[in-house]
Coordinates of C-alpha atoms in Angstrom, one line a residue:
M1 CA -18.9 17.8 7.2
W2 CA -17.9 17.7 10.9
F3 CA -14.5 19.0 10.3
E4 CA -15.2 21.6 7.6
V5 CA -14.2 25.0 9.0
N6 CA -14.0 28.1 6.8
Y7 CA -11.4 30.2 8.8
K8 CA -11.8 33.3 6.6
K9 CA -15.6 33.4 7.2
L10 CA -15.1 32.6 10.9
T11 CA -12.7 35.5 11.5
V12 CA -15.3 37.9 10.1
L13 CA -18.2 36.4 12.1
L14 CA -16.3 36.4 15.4
L15 CA -15.1 40.0 15.0
L16 CA -17.1 42.7 16.6
I17 CA -19.2 44.6 14.1
P18 CA -17.5 48.0 14.7
L19 CA -14.1 46.5 14.1
R20 CA -15.0 44.8 10.8
K21 CA -12.8 47.1 8.6
P22 CA -11.1 45.6 5.6
R23 CA -7.6 46.2 7.0
M24 CA -8.5 44.5 10.4
V25 CA -10.1 41.5 8.6
A26 CA -7.1 41.1 6.4
W27 CA -4.7 41.3 9.3
L28 CA -6.7 38.7 11.3
Q29 CA -7.0 36.4 8.3
S30 CA -3.2 36.6 7.8
L31 CA -2.7 35.6 11.5
L32 CA -5.0 32.6 11.1
Q33 CA -3.4 31.4 7.8
P34 CA -1.0 28.9 9.7
V35 CA -4.0 27.5 11.6
S36 CA -5.9 27.0 8.3
T37 CA -2.8 25.3 6.8
L38 CA -2.5 23.0 9.8
H39 CA -6.2 22.1 9.6
Y40 CA -5.9 21.3 5.9
E41 CA -2.9 19.0 6.5
W42 CA -4.7 17.4 9.4
K43 CA -7.7 16.6 7.2
Q44 CA -5.5 15.1 4.5
N45 CA -3.7 12.9 7.1
R46 CA -7.1 11.9 8.5
E47 CA -8.3 10.8 5.0
R48 CA -5.1 8.8 4.5
N49 CA -5.5 7.1 7.8
L50 CA -9.2 6.3 7.2
Y51 CA -8.2 4.8 3.8
R52 CA -5.6 2.6 5.5
L53 CA -8.2 1.5 8.1
R54 CA -10.7 0.5 5.4
H55 CA -8.2 -2.0 3.9
N56 CA -6.6 -5.1 5.3
G57 CA -4.6 -8.2 4.3
Q58 CA -7.6 -9.9 2.5
V59 CA -6.9 -10.6 -1.1
C60 CA -9.6 -8.4 -2.4
Y61 CA -8.6 -5.4 -0.3
L62 CA -4.9 -5.9 -0.9
R63 CA -5.5 -6.0 -4.6
K64 CA -7.6 -2.9 -4.5
A65 CA -4.9 -1.0 -2.5
L66 CA -2.2 -2.0 -4.9
N67 CA -4.3 -1.1 -7.9
D68 CA -5.3 2.3 -6.4
E69 CA -1.6 3.1 -5.7
F70 CA 0.2 1.7 -8.8
D71 CA -2.4 1.1 -11.6
P72 CA -5.5 3.3 -11.0
E73 CA -6.7 3.4 -14.6
L74 CA -6.4 -0.2 -15.9
R75 CA -6.3 -2.1 -12.5
R76 CA -4.2 -5.0 -13.9
I77 CA -2.4 -6.0 -10.7
E78 CA -3.5 -9.5 -9.5
I79 CA -2.8 -11.7 -6.5
A80 CA -2.4 -15.4 -7.0
D81 CA -1.9 -18.3 -4.7
G82 CA 1.7 -19.3 -4.1
S83 CA 3.1 -22.3 -5.8
R84 CA 3.4 -25.4 -3.7
F85 CA 5.2 -28.1 -5.5
R86 CA 6.5 -31.3 -4.0
R87 CA 10.2 -32.0 -4.4
N88 CA 10.9 -34.7 -7.0
Y89 CA 14.2 -36.5 -6.8
I90 CA 15.8 -38.6 -9.5
Y91 CA 18.1 -40.1 -6.9
T92 CA 20.4 -38.8 -4.3
Q93 CA 24.1 -39.2 -3.9
A94 CA 23.6 -41.5 -0.9
E95 CA 21.7 -44.1 -3.0
Q96 CA 25.0 -44.8 -4.9
Q97 CA 23.5 -45.0 -8.3
P98 CA 26.0 -45.6 -11.2
R99 CA 25.6 -42.0 -12.3
Y100 CA 25.0 -38.9 -10.2
L101 CA 23.5 -36.0 -12.1
G102 CA 24.6 -33.3 -9.7
T103 CA 22.3 -30.6 -8.3
M104 CA 19.6 -29.6 -10.7
Y105 CA 17.0 -26.9 -10.1
L106 CA 13.8 -27.2 -12.0
R107 CA 12.0 -24.4 -10.0
P108 CA 13.2 -21.7 -7.7
S109 CA 13.5 -22.8 -4.1
S110 CA 10.6 -20.5 -3.1
D111 CA 8.2 -22.6 -5.2
Y112 CA 8.3 -25.7 -3.1
E113 CA 5.8 -26.3 -0.3
D114 CA 8.3 -26.5 2.6
T115 CA 10.0 -23.2 1.7
G116 CA 7.3 -21.6 -0.6
V117 CA 5.5 -18.4 -0.7
D118 CA 1.9 -18.0 0.4
F119 CA 0.9 -15.6 -2.4
I120 CA 2.3 -14.0 -5.5
V121 CA 1.7 -10.4 -6.6
L122 CA 1.3 -10.5 -10.4
V123 CA 2.3 -7.1 -12.0
P124 CA 1.9 -6.5 -15.7
A125 CA 5.1 -6.1 -17.7
G126 CA 4.4 -2.6 -19.0
L127 CA 3.6 -1.1 -15.6
I128 CA 6.1 1.4 -14.3
Y129 CA 6.4 1.2 -10.5
D130 CA 8.9 1.4 -7.7
P131 CA 9.5 -2.1 -6.4
Y132 CA 10.4 -0.8 -2.9
D133 CA 7.2 1.1 -2.6
M134 CA 5.2 -1.9 -3.7
R135 CA 7.0 -4.1 -1.2
A136 CA 6.4 -1.6 1.5
L137 CA 2.7 -1.4 0.7
V138 CA 2.3 -5.2 0.7
D139 CA 4.3 -5.5 3.9
F140 CA 2.0 -2.9 5.5
Y141 CA -1.2 -4.9 4.7
K142 CA -0.2 -8.5 4.8
L143 CA -0.3 -10.8 7.8
A144 CA 3.0 -11.2 9.6
S145 CA 3.2 -15.0 8.9
K146 CA 2.6 -14.7 5.2
R147 CA 5.4 -14.8 2.6
Y148 CA 5.1 -13.4 -0.9
R149 CA 6.9 -12.8 -4.1
I150 CA 6.4 -10.0 -6.7
E151 CA 6.4 -11.3 -10.3
E152 CA 6.1 -9.4 -13.6
L153 CA 4.0 -11.1 -16.3

């Protein structure tokens, strides 16, 4: 509303009435075409920036931004809390038990509470997306101290 400018109409309105010939109007409109193109690109950039400002790192807004970008029809992308499991030890090598089982991993190291992730982005298996774009979008909105992982269901 505030930024809507019709440059074709404006050239005719600002031109003196005796000079309003079709050839003169066409020439002035062709001169103003780059200005009109720049104005259109500026409006598109403004809308993109306003969209980014309306969203933040809260779970509901982050989920909305991810679904708007990667799954606009079905909106299947979810965000879950990170796994925070305690480490369970059978025994360590220093305890000198009769048999040492070696190093066993029951879960990935990012699942434990001391090295874990704060949230998990759950992406449906059939969704086609670029993982780098998704990681960039999550990095843009998340808080700096939060860690995350992207998993496919």
